XYZ file of C-alpha atoms in Angstrom:
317
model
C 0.000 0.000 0.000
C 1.219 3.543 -0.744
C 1.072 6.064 2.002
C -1.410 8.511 1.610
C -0.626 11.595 -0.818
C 2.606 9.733 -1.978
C 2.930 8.639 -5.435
C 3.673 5.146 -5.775
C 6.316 5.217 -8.763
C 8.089 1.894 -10.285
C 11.627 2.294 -11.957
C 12.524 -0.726 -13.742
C 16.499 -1.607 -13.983
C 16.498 0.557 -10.812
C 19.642 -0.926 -8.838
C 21.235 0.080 -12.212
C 23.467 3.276 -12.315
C 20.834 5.577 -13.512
C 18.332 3.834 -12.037
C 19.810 4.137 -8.636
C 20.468 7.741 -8.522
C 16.758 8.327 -10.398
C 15.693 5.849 -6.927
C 17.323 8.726 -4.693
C 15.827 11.370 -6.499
C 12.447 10.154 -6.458
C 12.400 9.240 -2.319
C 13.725 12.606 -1.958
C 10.775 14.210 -4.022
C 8.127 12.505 -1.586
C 7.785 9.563 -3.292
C 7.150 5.801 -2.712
C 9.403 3.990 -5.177
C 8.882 0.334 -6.342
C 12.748 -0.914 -7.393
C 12.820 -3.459 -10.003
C 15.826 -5.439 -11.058
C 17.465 -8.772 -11.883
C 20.775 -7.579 -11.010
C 22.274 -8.807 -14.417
C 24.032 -5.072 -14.618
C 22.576 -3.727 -11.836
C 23.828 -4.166 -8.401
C 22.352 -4.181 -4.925
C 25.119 -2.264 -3.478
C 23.777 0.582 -5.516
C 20.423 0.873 -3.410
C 21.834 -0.404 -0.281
C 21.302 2.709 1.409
C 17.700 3.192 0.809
C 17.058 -0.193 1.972
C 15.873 0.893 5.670
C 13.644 3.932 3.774
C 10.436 2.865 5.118
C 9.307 4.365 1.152
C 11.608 2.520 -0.781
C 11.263 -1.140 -2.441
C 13.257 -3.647 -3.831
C 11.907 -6.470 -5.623
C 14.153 -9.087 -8.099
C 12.327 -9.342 -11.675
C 12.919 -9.565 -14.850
C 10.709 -7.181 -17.253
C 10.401 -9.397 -20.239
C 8.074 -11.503 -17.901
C 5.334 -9.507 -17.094
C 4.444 -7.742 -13.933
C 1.635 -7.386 -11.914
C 1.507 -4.401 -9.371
C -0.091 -1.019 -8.426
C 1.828 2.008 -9.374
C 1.028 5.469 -10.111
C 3.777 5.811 -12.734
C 6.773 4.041 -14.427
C 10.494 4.745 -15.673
C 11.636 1.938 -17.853
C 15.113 1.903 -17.769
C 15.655 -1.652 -17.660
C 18.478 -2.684 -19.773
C 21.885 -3.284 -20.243
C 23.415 -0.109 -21.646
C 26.785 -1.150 -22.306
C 28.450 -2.203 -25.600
C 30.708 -4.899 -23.290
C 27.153 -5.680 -21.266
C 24.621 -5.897 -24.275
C 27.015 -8.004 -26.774
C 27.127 -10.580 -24.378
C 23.692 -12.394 -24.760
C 22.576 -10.164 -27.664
C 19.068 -12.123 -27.869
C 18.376 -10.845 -24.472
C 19.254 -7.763 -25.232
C 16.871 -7.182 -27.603
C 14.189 -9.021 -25.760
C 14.902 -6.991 -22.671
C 14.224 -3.662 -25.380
C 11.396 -5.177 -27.101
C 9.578 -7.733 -24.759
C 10.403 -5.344 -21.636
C 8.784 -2.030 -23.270
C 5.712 -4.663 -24.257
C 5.134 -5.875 -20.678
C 5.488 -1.985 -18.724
C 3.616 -0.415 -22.092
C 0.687 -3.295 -20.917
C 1.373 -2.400 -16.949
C 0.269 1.585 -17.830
C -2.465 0.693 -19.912
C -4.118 -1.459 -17.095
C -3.289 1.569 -14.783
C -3.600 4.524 -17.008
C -0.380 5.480 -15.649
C 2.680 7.805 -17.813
C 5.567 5.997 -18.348
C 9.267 7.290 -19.738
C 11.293 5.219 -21.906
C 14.879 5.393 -21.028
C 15.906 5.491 -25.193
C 19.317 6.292 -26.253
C 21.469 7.566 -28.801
C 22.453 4.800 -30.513
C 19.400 5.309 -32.435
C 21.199 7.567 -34.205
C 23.479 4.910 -35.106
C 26.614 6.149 -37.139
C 25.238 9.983 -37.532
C 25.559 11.463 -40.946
C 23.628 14.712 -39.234
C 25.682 16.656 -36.602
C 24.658 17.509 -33.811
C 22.016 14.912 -34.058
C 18.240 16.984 -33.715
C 15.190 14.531 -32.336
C 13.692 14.470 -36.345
C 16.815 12.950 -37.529
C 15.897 9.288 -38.446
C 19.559 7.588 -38.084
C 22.472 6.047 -39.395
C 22.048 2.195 -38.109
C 23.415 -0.973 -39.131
C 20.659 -3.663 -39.106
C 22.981 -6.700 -38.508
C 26.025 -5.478 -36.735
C 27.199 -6.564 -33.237
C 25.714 -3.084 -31.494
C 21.984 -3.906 -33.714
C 20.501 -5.853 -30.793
C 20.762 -2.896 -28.766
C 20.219 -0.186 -31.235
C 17.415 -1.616 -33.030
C 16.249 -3.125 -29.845
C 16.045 0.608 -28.459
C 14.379 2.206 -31.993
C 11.823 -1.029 -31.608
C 10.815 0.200 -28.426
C 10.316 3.649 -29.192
C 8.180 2.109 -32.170
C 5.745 0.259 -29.721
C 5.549 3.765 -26.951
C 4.561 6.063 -30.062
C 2.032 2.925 -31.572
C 0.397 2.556 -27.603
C 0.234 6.362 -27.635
C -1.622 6.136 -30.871
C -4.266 3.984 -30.337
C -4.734 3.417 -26.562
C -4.412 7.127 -25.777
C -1.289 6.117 -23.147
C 0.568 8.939 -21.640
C 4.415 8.364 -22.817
C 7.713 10.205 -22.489
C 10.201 9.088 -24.800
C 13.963 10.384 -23.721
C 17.193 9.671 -26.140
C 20.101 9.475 -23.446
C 23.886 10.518 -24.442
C 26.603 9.038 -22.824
C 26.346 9.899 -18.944
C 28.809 9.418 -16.659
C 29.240 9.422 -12.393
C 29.647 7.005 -9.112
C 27.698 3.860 -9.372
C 29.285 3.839 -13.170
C 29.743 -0.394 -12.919
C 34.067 -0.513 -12.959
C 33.864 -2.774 -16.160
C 30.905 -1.364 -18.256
C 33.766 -1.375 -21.083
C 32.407 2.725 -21.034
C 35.253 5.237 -22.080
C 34.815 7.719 -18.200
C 35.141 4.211 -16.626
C 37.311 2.727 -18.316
C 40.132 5.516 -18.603
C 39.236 5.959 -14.543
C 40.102 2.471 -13.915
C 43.363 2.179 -15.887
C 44.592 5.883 -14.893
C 44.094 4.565 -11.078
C 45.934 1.507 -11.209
C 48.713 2.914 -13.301
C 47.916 1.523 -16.530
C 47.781 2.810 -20.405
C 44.847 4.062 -21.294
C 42.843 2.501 -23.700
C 42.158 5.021 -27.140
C 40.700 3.622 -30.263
C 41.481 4.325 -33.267
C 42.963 8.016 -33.572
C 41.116 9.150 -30.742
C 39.581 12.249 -32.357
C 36.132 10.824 -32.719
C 34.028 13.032 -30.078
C 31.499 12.134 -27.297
C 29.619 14.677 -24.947
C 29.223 13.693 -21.837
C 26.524 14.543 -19.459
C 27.053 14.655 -15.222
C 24.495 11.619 -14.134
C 22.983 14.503 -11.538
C 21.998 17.163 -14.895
C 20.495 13.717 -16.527
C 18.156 12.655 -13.610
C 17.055 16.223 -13.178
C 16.063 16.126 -16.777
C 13.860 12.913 -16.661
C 12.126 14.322 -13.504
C 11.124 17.492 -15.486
C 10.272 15.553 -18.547
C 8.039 13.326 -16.712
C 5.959 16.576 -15.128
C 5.659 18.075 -18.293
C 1.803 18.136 -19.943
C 0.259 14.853 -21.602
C 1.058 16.325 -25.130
C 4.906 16.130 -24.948
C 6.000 12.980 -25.446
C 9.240 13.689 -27.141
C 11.403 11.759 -28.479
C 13.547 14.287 -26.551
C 17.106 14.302 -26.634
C 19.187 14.688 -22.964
C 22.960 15.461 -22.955
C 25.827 17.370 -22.986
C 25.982 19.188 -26.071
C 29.180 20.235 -25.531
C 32.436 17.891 -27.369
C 35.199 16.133 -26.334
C 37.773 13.870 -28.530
C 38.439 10.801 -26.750
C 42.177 11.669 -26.102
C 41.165 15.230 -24.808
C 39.282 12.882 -22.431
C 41.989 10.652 -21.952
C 44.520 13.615 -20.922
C 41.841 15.244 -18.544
C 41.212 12.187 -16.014
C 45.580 11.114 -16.452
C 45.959 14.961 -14.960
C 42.888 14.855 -12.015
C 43.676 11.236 -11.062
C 47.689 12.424 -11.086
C 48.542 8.869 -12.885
C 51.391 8.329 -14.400
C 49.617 6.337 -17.207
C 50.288 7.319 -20.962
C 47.905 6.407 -23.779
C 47.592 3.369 -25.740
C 45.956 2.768 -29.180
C 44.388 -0.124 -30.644
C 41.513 -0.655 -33.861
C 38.581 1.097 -33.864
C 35.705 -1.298 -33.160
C 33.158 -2.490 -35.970
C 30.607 0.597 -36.609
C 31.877 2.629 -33.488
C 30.097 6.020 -34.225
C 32.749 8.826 -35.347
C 30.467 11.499 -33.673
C 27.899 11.978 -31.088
C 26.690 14.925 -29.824
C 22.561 15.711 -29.305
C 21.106 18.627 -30.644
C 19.360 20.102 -26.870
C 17.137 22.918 -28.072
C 13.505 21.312 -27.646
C 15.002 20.321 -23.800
C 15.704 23.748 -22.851
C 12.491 25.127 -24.941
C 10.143 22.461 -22.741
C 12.025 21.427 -19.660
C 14.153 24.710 -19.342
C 17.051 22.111 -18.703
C 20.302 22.376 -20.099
C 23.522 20.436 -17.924
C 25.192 22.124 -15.290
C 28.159 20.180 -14.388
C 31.263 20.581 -16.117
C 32.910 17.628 -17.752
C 35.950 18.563 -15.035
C 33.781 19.026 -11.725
C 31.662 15.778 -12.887
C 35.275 13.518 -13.328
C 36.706 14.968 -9.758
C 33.678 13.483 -8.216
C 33.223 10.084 -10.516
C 36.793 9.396 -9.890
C 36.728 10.053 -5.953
C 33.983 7.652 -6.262
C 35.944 5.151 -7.996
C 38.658 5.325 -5.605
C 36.360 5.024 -2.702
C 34.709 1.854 -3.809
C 37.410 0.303 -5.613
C 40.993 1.300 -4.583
C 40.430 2.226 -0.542
């Protein structure tokens, strides 16, 4: 039961990174928060602290079986968001995408409750359009190793817009960039965690390719804030809306900043760019700050001080 004037709201991959810190947000807001997970990427350890929060949660599940609760309002963020996590059982990957958007899109239709669908950027694929604006369609490989999760993702935004269509359900539709901060999992195979890890224990740092391809990268605090305002906006918006860091970064400009604020001694290392690794990727922000009024706060500097003080304080005390 949900405790009177409290909004009972489920967030699906919830012990995840994002999910976590979305988890925080929420009980801080006044909510009651239903935690789902099945702890394939997502960890316990990232929700520990909330466990005693007489509002807060946790139940194991996996959302491409269905699920049968009462909430008032859903975040799907269930998935594996990793190119090192989501190439590992690729058929789950896309069933996670497809089946788990099917089974929470069913959950708010029974409950006539808005739900957001944690979407990404790699439906943009390789971009051929830079910055990449919401009405660009994509530059996406059909049968390559990243397809289960990039078509996976563009399937599911398919099946929010169809039940918005013709069952009149209230969706929110966001297109994550990369985002980065503690609770990152230490072997996501992510560039901020993976240059983090090697700078602290000594080691080269990992740059494919030449390095110049770019990547914005958005503080995990600006993102959260973003879904939260996304989610209050009217019935009518229902993006897709893109949130990130519009601002760019080469991956050894990267690779320089976190060697200087971790003090490493590391140098840089360069290997083959993987298959259809985008060369680009940077969102086009203007219909977030036009409807939300958000734009990110954190600079890429102040966000790495406190990602890597995390790192050190989970991993290398």
């Amino acid at each position: 039961m949900k405790a009177p004037g409290r909004q009972r709201i489920l967030v699906t991959g919830g012990a995840g990174f994002l999910g976590s810190h979305l988890c925080d947000r929420l009980i801080a807001a006044g909510c009651d928060v239903l935690c789902v997970d099945n702890y394939v990427t997502g960890s316990r350890d990232n929700v520990l602290h909330l466990l005693s929060d007489p509002h807060f949660e946790l139940m194991r599940h996996d959302v491409t079986f269905p699920l049968h609760v009462e909430v008032d309002g859903i975040y799907n963020l269930a998935c594996p968001a990793s190119p090192v996590h989501y190439q590992l059982d690729p058929v789950q990957t896309t069933k996670t995408s497809v089946h788990g958007a099917i089974n929470m899109l069913g959950l708010a239709k029974r409950l006539d409750a808005p739900i957001l669908q944690a979407s990404t950027s790699e439906v943009y694929g390789d971009p051929a359009v830079h910055p990449q604006p919401e009405e660009y369609w994509g530059n996406v490989s059909t049968v390559g190793p990243r397809a289960c999760y990039d078509e996976g993702k563009r399937c599911a935004e398919t099946l929010f817009f169809d039940y918005h269509r013709q069952h009149g359900l209230s969706i929110k539709v966001a297109r994550i960039f990369n985002t980065y901060g503690p609770r990152m999992h230490p072997n996501d195979g992510r560039v901020v965690s993976n240059f983090i890890i090697q700078a602290l224990k000594g080691e080269a740092l990992t740059v494919y390719g030449s390095g110049r391809q770019t990547r914005s990268f958005c503080y995990v605090d600006d993102l959260i804030e973003g879904f939260l305002r996304f989610m209050d906006t009217p019935a009518a918006v229902t993006g897709p809306l893109n949130l990130g860091n519009p601002v760019e970064f080469t991956m050894l400009e990267l690779a320089e900043t976190v060697i200087r604020l971790t003090g490493s001694p590391s140098r840089i290392e360069h290997r083959p760019l993987p298959q259809d690794d985008p060369r680009q990727r940077c969102p086009d922000i203007a219909k977030a700050k036009a409807l939300l009024g958000w734009e990110p706060r954190v600079p890429l500097e102040a966000g790495l001080e406190r990602t890597i003080a995390s790192f050190r304080d989970r991993f290398f005390a």
